[in-house]
Short mmCIF file of C-alpha atoms in Angstrom, two decimals:
data_model
loop_
_atom_site.label_atom_id
_atom_site.label_comp_id
_atom_site.label_asym_id
_atom_site.label_seq_id
_atom_site.Cartn_x
_atom_site.Cartn_y
_atom_site.Cartn_z
CA MET A 1 -6.15 -25.32 1.15
CA THR A 2 -7.12 -24.02 4.59
CA ALA A 3 -10.39 -22.24 5.45
CA ILE A 4 -9.92 -18.67 6.73
CA ALA A 5 -13.02 -18.79 8.41
CA ASP A 6 -11.79 -21.30 10.82
CA GLN A 7 -12.15 -19.71 14.28
CA GLN A 8 -8.92 -21.23 15.32
CA THR A 9 -7.07 -19.53 12.43
CA ARG A 10 -7.62 -16.19 13.76
CA THR A 11 -7.05 -16.65 17.56
CA ILE A 12 -4.87 -13.98 18.83
CA ASN A 13 -2.39 -14.42 21.70
CA GLN A 14 -3.21 -11.32 23.69
CA SER A 15 -0.26 -11.47 25.94
CA SER A 16 2.08 -11.48 22.95
CA LEU A 17 0.30 -8.24 21.64
CA SER A 18 0.85 -6.33 24.85
CA GLU A 19 4.44 -5.27 23.68
CA PHE A 20 2.71 -3.80 20.30
CA ALA A 21 -0.44 -2.43 21.53
CA SER A 22 -1.82 0.54 19.68
CA PRO A 23 -1.54 3.84 21.09
CA SER A 24 -5.06 4.84 19.67
CA PRO A 25 -7.96 5.48 21.93
CA SER A 26 -10.26 2.42 22.45
CA ALA A 27 -14.03 2.41 21.78
CA ALA A 28 -16.27 2.92 24.75
CA GLN A 29 -13.62 5.32 26.16
CA PRO A 30 -14.02 7.31 29.49
CA ALA A 31 -16.38 10.16 28.60
CA GLY A 32 -13.73 12.99 28.57
CA VAL A 33 -11.71 11.08 25.72
CA ALA A 34 -14.64 10.86 23.39
CA ALA A 35 -15.49 14.41 24.30
CA GLU A 36 -12.34 15.61 23.37
CA ARG A 37 -12.56 13.79 19.92
CA ALA A 38 -16.04 15.13 19.40
CA ALA A 39 -15.09 18.56 20.23
CA ALA A 40 -12.18 18.36 17.67
CA LEU A 41 -14.51 17.00 14.96
CA THR A 42 -17.10 19.49 15.62
CA ASP A 43 -14.38 22.23 15.27
CA LEU A 44 -13.09 20.88 12.06
CA THR A 45 -16.54 20.38 10.42
CA ALA A 46 -17.69 23.97 11.39
CA ARG A 47 -14.28 25.50 10.06
CA HIS A 48 -14.65 23.62 6.91
CA GLY A 49 -18.48 23.60 6.10
CA THR A 50 -18.67 19.96 6.62
CA ARG A 51 -22.01 18.23 6.51
CA PHE A 52 -21.06 14.66 6.25
CA ILE A 53 -18.04 12.46 7.03
CA LEU A 54 -16.80 9.29 5.34
CA ALA A 55 -15.88 7.33 8.60
CA THR A 56 -13.26 5.29 6.67
CA PHE A 57 -11.00 2.13 7.21
CA VAL A 58 -9.72 -0.51 4.81
CA ASP A 59 -9.75 -4.39 4.78
CA LEU A 60 -6.55 -6.28 4.55
CA ASN A 61 -6.98 -6.12 0.69
CA GLY A 62 -7.03 -2.32 0.75
CA LYS A 63 -10.58 -1.84 -0.12
CA PRO A 64 -11.91 1.25 1.51
CA CYS A 65 -14.99 0.71 3.76
CA ALA A 66 -16.90 3.63 5.02
CA LYS A 67 -20.06 5.03 6.58
CA LEU A 68 -21.44 8.26 5.70
CA VAL A 69 -21.96 10.11 8.87
CA PRO A 70 -23.85 13.31 9.29
CA THR A 71 -22.34 15.88 11.63
CA ALA A 72 -25.37 15.74 13.79
CA ALA A 73 -24.01 12.22 14.70
CA ILE A 74 -20.48 13.36 15.48
CA ALA A 75 -20.85 12.39 19.29
CA GLU A 76 -21.55 8.90 18.18
CA LEU A 77 -18.79 8.58 15.89
CA ALA A 78 -16.32 10.06 18.44
CA ASP A 79 -17.50 7.48 20.96
CA GLY A 80 -16.74 4.60 18.77
CA ALA A 81 -20.50 3.74 18.64
CA LEU A 82 -20.59 3.30 14.82
CA GLY A 83 -20.68 -0.47 14.09
CA PHE A 84 -19.74 -2.41 10.99
CA ALA A 85 -20.42 -6.08 10.28
CA GLY A 86 -16.83 -7.03 9.88
CA TYR A 87 -17.36 -10.03 7.80
CA ALA A 88 -19.50 -8.09 5.41
CA ALA A 89 -16.73 -5.46 5.25
CA GLY A 90 -14.18 -7.75 3.69
CA LEU A 91 -11.00 -9.67 4.55
CA ILE A 92 -10.46 -8.33 8.23
CA GLY A 93 -10.45 -11.34 10.50
CA GLN A 94 -14.13 -11.70 11.30
CA ASN A 95 -16.63 -14.27 10.90
CA PRO A 96 -20.48 -13.80 10.56
CA GLN A 97 -21.04 -14.44 14.08
CA ASP A 98 -18.71 -11.96 15.47
CA GLY A 99 -19.48 -8.68 17.12
CA ASP A 100 -19.20 -5.24 15.43
CA LEU A 101 -16.16 -3.49 14.29
CA CYS A 102 -16.36 -0.26 15.82
CA ALA A 103 -14.92 2.71 13.96
CA VAL A 104 -12.77 4.99 16.17
CA PRO A 105 -11.82 8.23 14.32
CA ASP A 106 -8.32 9.58 14.23
CA THR A 107 -9.16 13.36 14.11
CA SER A 108 -5.51 14.28 12.88
CA SER A 109 -6.59 12.69 9.51
CA PHE A 110 -9.70 14.62 8.96
CA THR A 111 -9.58 15.65 5.01
CA PRO A 112 -12.22 17.82 3.48
CA LEU A 113 -13.44 16.56 0.08
CA ASP A 114 -15.47 19.58 -1.04
CA PHE A 115 -13.83 19.27 -4.65
CA ILE A 116 -15.69 15.85 -4.74
CA GLN A 117 -18.91 16.91 -3.34
CA PRO A 118 -19.78 20.05 -1.33
CA GLY A 119 -19.65 19.61 2.49
CA LEU A 120 -18.17 16.09 2.26
CA ALA A 121 -14.93 15.04 4.30
CA MET A 122 -13.17 11.87 5.14
CA VAL A 123 -11.64 10.61 8.50
CA HIS A 124 -9.55 7.57 8.95
CA CYS A 125 -10.69 5.25 11.71
CA ASP A 126 -9.06 2.44 13.78
CA PRO A 127 -11.55 -0.35 14.22
CA HIS A 128 -12.11 -1.71 17.63
CA VAL A 129 -13.81 -5.04 18.78
CA ASN A 130 -15.12 -4.97 22.38
CA GLY A 131 -13.28 -1.81 23.17
CA GLU A 132 -9.88 -2.74 21.96
CA PRO A 133 -8.09 -2.06 18.66
CA TRP A 134 -8.74 -4.87 16.23
CA PRO A 135 -5.20 -6.58 15.36
CA TYR A 136 -6.47 -7.42 11.98
CA ALA A 137 -7.28 -3.96 10.97
CA PRO A 138 -4.53 -2.61 8.47
CA ARG A 139 -4.23 0.66 10.27
CA VAL A 140 -4.01 -0.63 13.76
CA ILE A 141 -1.13 -3.09 12.25
CA LEU A 142 0.80 -0.22 11.24
CA LYS A 143 0.26 1.54 14.44
CA ASN A 144 1.53 -1.52 16.26
CA ALA A 145 4.62 -1.73 14.10
CA ILE A 146 5.43 2.04 14.52
CA THR A 147 5.07 1.37 18.52
CA ARG A 148 7.52 -1.11 18.30
CA LEU A 149 9.90 1.11 15.98
CA ALA A 150 9.44 3.74 18.63
CA ALA A 151 10.39 1.27 21.42
CA ALA A 152 13.74 0.90 19.59
CA GLY A 153 14.34 4.64 19.50
CA MET A 154 13.23 5.32 16.05
CA SER A 155 10.50 6.46 13.78
CA ALA A 156 9.91 6.14 10.07
CA LYS A 157 9.27 8.63 7.38
CA VAL A 158 7.69 7.49 4.14
CA GLY A 159 7.08 8.83 0.69
CA ALA A 160 5.01 7.02 -1.73
CA GLU A 161 4.81 6.78 -5.66
CA VAL A 162 1.25 6.09 -6.93
CA GLU A 163 0.82 4.77 -10.31
CA TYR A 164 -2.25 4.24 -12.17
CA PHE A 165 -4.00 3.83 -15.60
CA LEU A 166 -6.82 5.96 -16.97
CA VAL A 167 -8.91 3.44 -18.97
CA SER A 168 -12.56 2.75 -20.07
CA LYS A 169 -14.27 -0.30 -21.91
CA ASP A 170 -15.37 -0.54 -25.49
CA ASP A 171 -18.52 -1.88 -26.63
CA SER A 172 -17.37 -5.45 -26.17
CA GLY A 173 -16.19 -4.97 -22.52
CA GLU A 174 -12.59 -4.81 -23.60
CA LEU A 175 -10.22 -2.74 -21.57
CA ILE A 176 -8.89 0.23 -23.53
CA THR A 177 -7.01 3.71 -22.79
CA ALA A 178 -9.45 6.28 -21.88
CA ASP A 179 -7.49 8.74 -24.16
CA ARG A 180 -7.72 7.07 -27.63
CA GLN A 181 -4.80 9.11 -28.92
CA ASP A 182 -2.66 7.85 -25.94
CA ASP A 183 -1.15 4.94 -27.86
CA SER A 184 2.48 5.38 -28.34
CA PRO A 185 4.77 2.41 -27.28
CA ARG A 186 6.93 5.11 -25.37
CA PRO A 187 4.85 7.44 -23.91
CA CYS A 188 6.60 8.29 -20.84
CA TYR A 189 6.75 12.06 -19.86
CA ASP A 190 4.72 12.88 -23.05
CA ALA A 191 3.76 16.60 -22.74
CA ARG A 192 0.90 15.94 -25.12
CA GLY A 193 -0.59 13.06 -23.22
CA VAL A 194 -0.40 15.12 -19.95
CA THR A 195 -2.20 18.13 -21.49
CA ARG A 196 -5.04 16.02 -22.85
CA MET A 197 -5.55 14.69 -19.34
CA TYR A 198 -5.00 18.44 -17.87
CA GLU A 199 -8.43 18.84 -16.27
CA HIS A 200 -8.37 15.61 -14.41
CA LEU A 201 -4.45 16.11 -13.37
CA THR A 202 -4.86 19.36 -12.33
CA THR A 203 -8.03 18.92 -10.36
CA VAL A 204 -5.98 16.18 -8.30
CA SER A 205 -3.10 18.40 -8.05
CA GLU A 206 -4.86 21.23 -6.64
CA ALA A 207 -6.82 19.11 -4.26
CA MET A 208 -3.50 17.54 -2.94
CA ASN A 209 -1.98 21.14 -2.49
CA ASN A 210 -5.06 22.52 -0.92
CA LEU A 211 -4.91 19.57 1.59
CA GLY A 212 -1.19 20.40 2.33
CA TRP A 213 0.31 17.32 0.78
CA GLY A 214 2.84 19.18 -1.25
CA ASN A 215 1.85 17.89 -4.87
CA TYR A 216 5.23 18.59 -6.68
CA ALA A 217 4.90 16.60 -10.01
CA ASN A 218 2.13 14.97 -12.35
CA ASP A 219 3.59 12.94 -15.12
CA HIS A 220 2.89 10.47 -17.91
CA GLU A 221 4.41 7.11 -16.83
CA ASP A 222 5.80 4.45 -19.13
CA GLY A 223 2.57 2.76 -20.37
CA ALA A 224 -0.08 4.33 -22.50
CA GLY A 225 -2.70 5.66 -20.22
CA GLN A 226 -0.53 5.40 -17.04
CA PHE A 227 -0.03 8.55 -14.98
CA GLU A 228 1.83 9.22 -11.70
CA GLN A 229 0.98 12.20 -9.19
CA ASN A 230 3.58 12.65 -6.39
CA PHE A 231 3.46 14.40 -2.96
CA ASN A 232 5.84 14.92 -0.16
CA TYR A 233 6.86 12.36 2.23
CA ASP A 234 5.71 12.38 5.99
CA ASP A 235 5.17 10.14 8.90
CA ALA A 236 4.58 6.54 7.79
CA LEU A 237 0.93 6.62 9.13
CA VAL A 238 0.32 9.96 7.53
CA THR A 239 1.73 8.66 4.19
CA ALA A 240 -0.40 5.58 4.25
CA ASP A 241 -3.54 7.30 4.79
CA ARG A 242 -2.95 9.67 2.14
CA VAL A 243 -2.30 6.72 -0.36
CA ILE A 244 -5.77 5.39 0.66
CA THR A 245 -7.33 9.01 0.25
CA LEU A 246 -5.64 9.53 -3.06
CA ARG A 247 -6.80 6.21 -4.45
CA TYR A 248 -10.29 7.20 -3.36
CA ILE A 249 -10.03 10.52 -4.82
CA LEU A 250 -8.61 9.36 -8.27
CA ASN A 251 -11.29 6.58 -8.39
CA VAL A 252 -14.02 9.22 -7.80
CA LEU A 253 -12.88 12.02 -9.98
CA ALA A 254 -12.15 9.62 -13.04
CA GLU A 255 -15.62 7.97 -12.64
CA GLN A 256 -16.96 11.58 -12.74
CA ARG A 257 -15.28 12.23 -15.97
CA GLY A 258 -16.42 8.67 -17.58
CA MET A 259 -13.17 7.05 -16.78
CA ILE A 260 -11.84 4.18 -14.72
CA ALA A 261 -8.61 4.85 -12.46
CA THR A 262 -7.14 1.48 -12.00
CA PHE A 263 -4.16 0.47 -9.67
CA MET A 264 -4.30 -3.11 -10.88
CA PRO A 265 -0.69 -4.23 -11.08
CA LYS A 266 -0.68 -5.47 -14.89
CA PRO A 267 -4.17 -4.53 -16.66
CA PHE A 268 -2.30 -4.87 -20.11
CA THR A 269 -0.11 -7.70 -21.05
CA ASP A 270 2.27 -5.46 -23.38
CA ARG A 271 2.62 -2.62 -21.07
CA THR A 272 4.42 -1.62 -17.93
CA GLY A 273 2.55 -2.48 -14.81
CA ASN A 274 1.39 -0.16 -11.87
CA GLY A 275 3.96 0.09 -8.97
CA LEU A 276 3.60 1.48 -5.43
CA HIS A 277 7.27 2.34 -4.64
CA PHE A 278 7.95 3.52 -1.12
CA HIS A 279 10.68 5.86 -0.14
CA LEU A 280 11.75 5.24 3.51
CA SER A 281 14.23 6.81 6.07
CA LEU A 282 14.56 6.46 9.92
CA TRP A 283 14.86 9.02 12.43
CA SER A 284 15.59 9.20 16.18
CA ASN A 285 12.85 9.63 18.70
CA GLU A 286 14.70 13.29 18.71
CA ASP A 287 13.90 13.60 14.91
CA THR A 288 17.34 13.13 13.72
CA ALA A 289 17.90 11.49 10.40
CA LEU A 290 19.76 7.90 11.05
CA PHE A 291 20.42 7.22 7.38
CA PRO A 292 23.29 9.64 6.30
CA ASP A 293 26.74 8.80 6.92
CA ALA A 294 29.33 10.93 4.73
CA ALA A 295 32.11 8.31 6.18
CA ASP A 296 30.58 5.45 4.36
CA PRO A 297 33.34 3.37 2.95
CA ARG A 298 30.78 1.64 0.46
CA GLY A 299 30.29 4.70 -1.23
CA LEU A 300 26.42 5.29 -0.76
CA GLY A 301 26.86 7.61 2.09
CA ILE A 302 24.58 5.75 4.38
CA SER A 303 25.03 4.60 7.87
CA ARG A 304 25.67 0.93 9.21
CA ASP A 305 21.89 0.98 10.34
CA ALA A 306 20.83 1.76 6.97
CA TYR A 307 22.76 -1.05 5.46
CA SER A 308 21.38 -3.44 8.13
CA PHE A 309 17.85 -2.16 7.35
CA ILE A 310 18.42 -3.03 3.64
CA GLY A 311 19.94 -6.29 4.76
CA GLY A 312 16.67 -7.17 6.54
CA ILE A 313 14.63 -6.19 3.65
CA LEU A 314 16.77 -8.49 1.35
CA GLU A 315 16.79 -11.22 3.91
CA HIS A 316 13.12 -11.38 3.97
CA SER A 317 12.32 -10.27 0.49
CA PRO A 318 10.42 -13.60 -0.47
CA ALA A 319 7.94 -13.42 2.15
CA LEU A 320 7.70 -9.57 2.02
CA GLN A 321 6.54 -9.91 -1.47
CA ALA A 322 3.34 -11.36 -0.01
CA PHE A 323 2.41 -7.83 1.33
CA LEU A 324 4.17 -5.79 -1.46
CA ALA A 325 2.75 -7.92 -4.39
CA PRO A 326 -0.52 -9.19 -3.00
CA THR A 327 -2.32 -10.63 -5.79
CA VAL A 328 -2.30 -13.26 -8.61
CA ASN A 329 -1.99 -10.43 -10.97
CA SER A 330 1.17 -9.08 -9.21
CA TYR A 331 3.37 -11.71 -10.50
CA LYS A 332 2.46 -11.04 -14.02
CA ARG A 333 4.02 -7.40 -13.51
CA THR A 334 7.21 -8.99 -11.64
CA GLY A 335 7.62 -11.82 -14.19
CA ALA A 336 7.19 -9.77 -16.98
CA THR A 337 10.42 -9.92 -19.41
CA THR A 338 9.76 -6.91 -21.46
CA SER A 339 6.98 -4.48 -22.55
CA GLU A 340 6.29 -2.16 -25.40
CA SER A 341 8.42 0.67 -24.24
CA GLY A 342 11.55 -2.04 -23.82
CA ALA A 343 11.71 -2.19 -20.01
CA THR A 344 9.39 -3.55 -17.33
CA TRP A 345 10.57 -1.32 -14.39
CA SER A 346 10.07 -4.19 -11.98
CA THR A 347 12.81 -6.53 -10.68
CA ASN A 348 12.50 -10.12 -9.86
CA ARG A 349 15.73 -10.29 -7.68
CA ALA A 350 16.39 -8.83 -4.21
CA SER A 351 19.38 -6.80 -5.06
CA TYR A 352 20.39 -3.43 -3.93
CA GLY A 353 22.57 -0.53 -5.50
CA GLY A 354 22.70 3.19 -5.74
CA ASN A 355 20.63 5.37 -8.32
CA ASP A 356 19.67 2.40 -10.47
CA ARG A 357 16.17 1.43 -11.09
CA THR A 358 16.76 -2.07 -11.90
CA HIS A 359 17.23 -2.99 -8.27
CA MET A 360 14.65 -4.06 -5.52
CA VAL A 361 16.35 -1.45 -3.20
CA ARG A 362 17.59 1.59 -4.76
CA VAL A 363 19.64 4.25 -2.86
CA PRO A 364 19.03 7.42 -4.73
CA ASP A 365 20.77 9.56 -2.06
CA ALA A 366 22.11 9.34 1.58
CA ASN A 367 18.85 10.28 3.03
CA ARG A 368 16.50 7.53 1.88
CA LEU A 369 16.00 4.09 0.25
CA GLU A 370 13.44 3.43 -2.30
CA LEU A 371 11.58 -0.13 -2.32
CA ARG A 372 10.72 -0.90 -5.86
CA SER A 373 9.11 -4.19 -5.75
CA GLY A 374 5.47 -3.09 -4.42
CA ASP A 375 2.92 -2.75 -6.74
CA GLY A 376 -0.76 -0.84 -7.28
CA ALA A 377 -2.45 -3.58 -5.37
CA ALA A 378 -0.57 -3.29 -2.02
CA ASN A 379 -2.15 -2.21 1.02
CA PRO A 380 0.22 0.59 2.25
CA TYR A 381 -0.48 -0.09 6.00
CA LEU A 382 0.59 -3.79 5.63
CA ALA A 383 3.36 -3.12 3.23
CA ILE A 384 4.78 -0.36 5.36
CA ALA A 385 4.41 -2.38 8.51
CA ALA A 386 6.14 -5.49 6.91
CA THR A 387 8.87 -3.58 5.72
CA ILE A 388 9.48 -1.88 9.04
CA ALA A 389 9.62 -5.42 10.65
CA ALA A 390 11.96 -6.85 8.10
CA GLY A 391 14.09 -3.80 8.29
CA LEU A 392 14.21 -3.61 12.16
CA ASP A 393 15.06 -7.46 12.19
CA GLY A 394 17.91 -6.31 10.13
CA ILE A 395 19.18 -3.91 12.53
CA GLU A 396 18.57 -5.84 15.44
CA LYS A 397 20.66 -8.64 13.94
CA SER A 398 23.34 -6.34 12.25
CA LEU A 399 22.65 -7.99 8.87
CA ASP A 400 25.12 -7.16 6.26
CA PRO A 401 23.57 -6.64 2.69
CA GLY A 402 27.24 -7.04 1.24
CA THR A 403 28.49 -4.67 -1.19
CA PRO A 404 26.01 -2.65 -3.37
CA SER A 405 25.42 -4.07 -6.76
CA GLY A 406 26.58 -2.29 -9.67
CA PRO A 407 24.28 -0.78 -12.41
CA GLY A 408 22.04 -3.87 -13.74
CA GLU A 409 24.04 -6.25 -11.64
CA ARG A 410 22.46 -9.41 -10.37
CA LYS A 411 24.69 -11.12 -7.78
CA SER A 412 24.25 -14.84 -7.68
CA ASP A 413 23.40 -14.93 -3.85
CA ALA A 414 20.45 -12.56 -4.49
CA HIS A 415 17.24 -14.02 -3.43
CA THR A 416 14.94 -14.51 -6.55
CA LEU A 417 11.58 -13.10 -5.75
CA PRO A 418 8.53 -15.35 -5.91
CA ALA A 419 7.23 -16.44 -9.33
CA THR A 420 3.66 -16.53 -8.29
CA LEU A 421 1.21 -15.36 -5.29
CA MET A 422 1.39 -19.07 -4.08
CA HIS A 423 5.28 -19.10 -4.00
CA ALA A 424 4.81 -15.94 -1.84
CA VAL A 425 2.52 -17.41 0.42
CA GLU A 426 4.96 -20.30 0.95
CA ALA A 427 7.68 -17.92 1.58
CA LEU A 428 5.55 -16.10 4.17
CA ARG A 429 4.64 -19.47 6.02
CA ARG A 430 8.22 -20.20 6.48
CA ASP A 431 9.51 -16.72 7.64
CA GLU A 432 8.62 -16.42 11.27
CA VAL A 433 9.46 -12.66 11.26
CA MET A 434 7.29 -11.73 8.45
CA LEU A 435 4.31 -14.01 9.62
CA THR A 436 4.43 -11.87 12.97
CA ALA A 437 4.80 -8.59 11.25
CA LEU A 438 1.29 -8.06 11.38
CA SER A 439 0.50 -6.96 15.00
CA GLY A 440 3.13 -9.08 16.51
CA ASP A 441 1.09 -12.35 16.30
CA PRO A 442 1.55 -15.09 13.83
CA ALA A 443 -2.11 -15.78 13.81
CA VAL A 444 -2.81 -12.72 11.77
CA GLY A 445 -0.02 -13.64 9.37
CA ARG A 446 -1.51 -17.00 8.93
CA TYR A 447 -4.96 -15.77 8.52
CA PHE A 448 -3.49 -13.38 5.54
CA ALA A 449 -1.43 -16.22 4.18
CA ASP A 450 -4.64 -18.59 4.05
CA ALA A 451 -6.68 -15.84 2.39
CA LYS A 452 -4.09 -15.48 -0.37
CA GLU A 453 -3.85 -19.24 -0.95
CA GLN A 454 -7.56 -19.24 -1.43
CA GLU A 455 -7.04 -16.41 -3.89
CA PHE A 456 -4.60 -18.19 -5.83
CA ILE A 457 -6.55 -21.46 -5.78
CA SER A 458 -9.81 -19.69 -6.98
CA TRP A 459 -7.92 -17.92 -9.94
CA HIS A 460 -6.23 -21.36 -10.72
CA GLY A 461 -9.60 -22.97 -10.93
CA ASN A 462 -10.99 -20.57 -13.76
CA VAL A 463 -10.46 -21.75 -17.27
CA THR A 464 -9.04 -18.73 -19.38
CA ALA A 465 -9.22 -17.73 -23.06
CA TRP A 466 -5.53 -18.66 -23.20
CA GLU A 467 -6.03 -22.05 -22.25
CA ILE A 468 -8.82 -22.46 -24.72
CA THR A 469 -6.48 -21.00 -27.37
CA ASN A 470 -3.52 -23.20 -26.53
CA TYR A 471 -5.41 -26.68 -25.56
CA LEU A 472 -8.88 -26.89 -27.55
CA THR A 473 -7.37 -28.66 -30.19
CA SER A 474 -3.75 -29.25 -29.20
CA VAL A 475 -4.10 -33.07 -29.11
#
């Protein structure tokens, strides 16, 4: 086990980052840059009647961190003058002795949250240290990946399916479904379950539509107490920001109604787990779709670059899972053999095919691919950045994923996905492409791998009720 607090672990090779430098403005910018940002925030807050701004970023685990900033302090926020003790914030590459993380707001991410508290808004920020974008910050990591993709003449658009359970705890502390009547073994799309949660679901739906996200469906998912609320795809960074915002909205609104919204991959042993499925497509810098190809001889209607992008995902799939399924609990979802409904909807093999949800990569139509092995614990910035790195490697090397698998088919040469978080960590450490997927430097990947190893060891060191049941009087 390696110590993530070791200063050497997180040493960054600045020259290797120059190719991927984030285009975001730095803290302590020239007065004109900060003034423009302050003017934009002043205009937005005035138009929306905002009194306080949640200046928000997430750590590598996806935990939202924020300061509540009054509009009177917009100038300080715009200037990147609001400092955070990074080590206290969470897993973000800092030690107690390090200088402040300074939150530099992206005004394009401004999101009014009046439906949560009147006068409240959120803005996503890029953490900086000593005036430079911090390469361990997830939003900076994704912006670096987007920059690299742009240098190759491409951009990525992404859609996300956010699944979650609405739960509560009984008097003994046991996790139970918030809606006690939602107890069917096959509740998917149940109209009655949706209706009983009408107030919650419609409040979230109206919020998304008022924000311009384009909510188009709200449904009961496969597990009792499980829901999904969909919004339109957009540029990769926009979608990642919206996943973080939506999780915050769902958590707060559920709490206001006496419930807990959980994105935990497998909160119940006998039910389907929470996925975070991504729909991805590549576009030219001139905004031309690069995936469709009507002349595709393999029958999916996609281009050679699309196949190579898939090939990169499949080639790097064992290491990629460290970012798509980043917790100990994640592997209880992918390792499940069945659920009450009869299906787990989570593959443990790196296969691809057409409109078939049993594969890791599903190609529902010629415009996009769906990556189905991510779960509710995934940090969307890291997951999308790592997927872009894997797919771009496939394009650069012209990787061929072979012929598509048929319905439910598992080819013998398909990678088996990691059985545990530790297996995923080991795969990540062996994969140089994935190890450098975070800001272009393996030091960031090693830091993440070391943290996940410690997480696994911490879990493994705890004695569970299962062990007491099975071993207390076994010999």
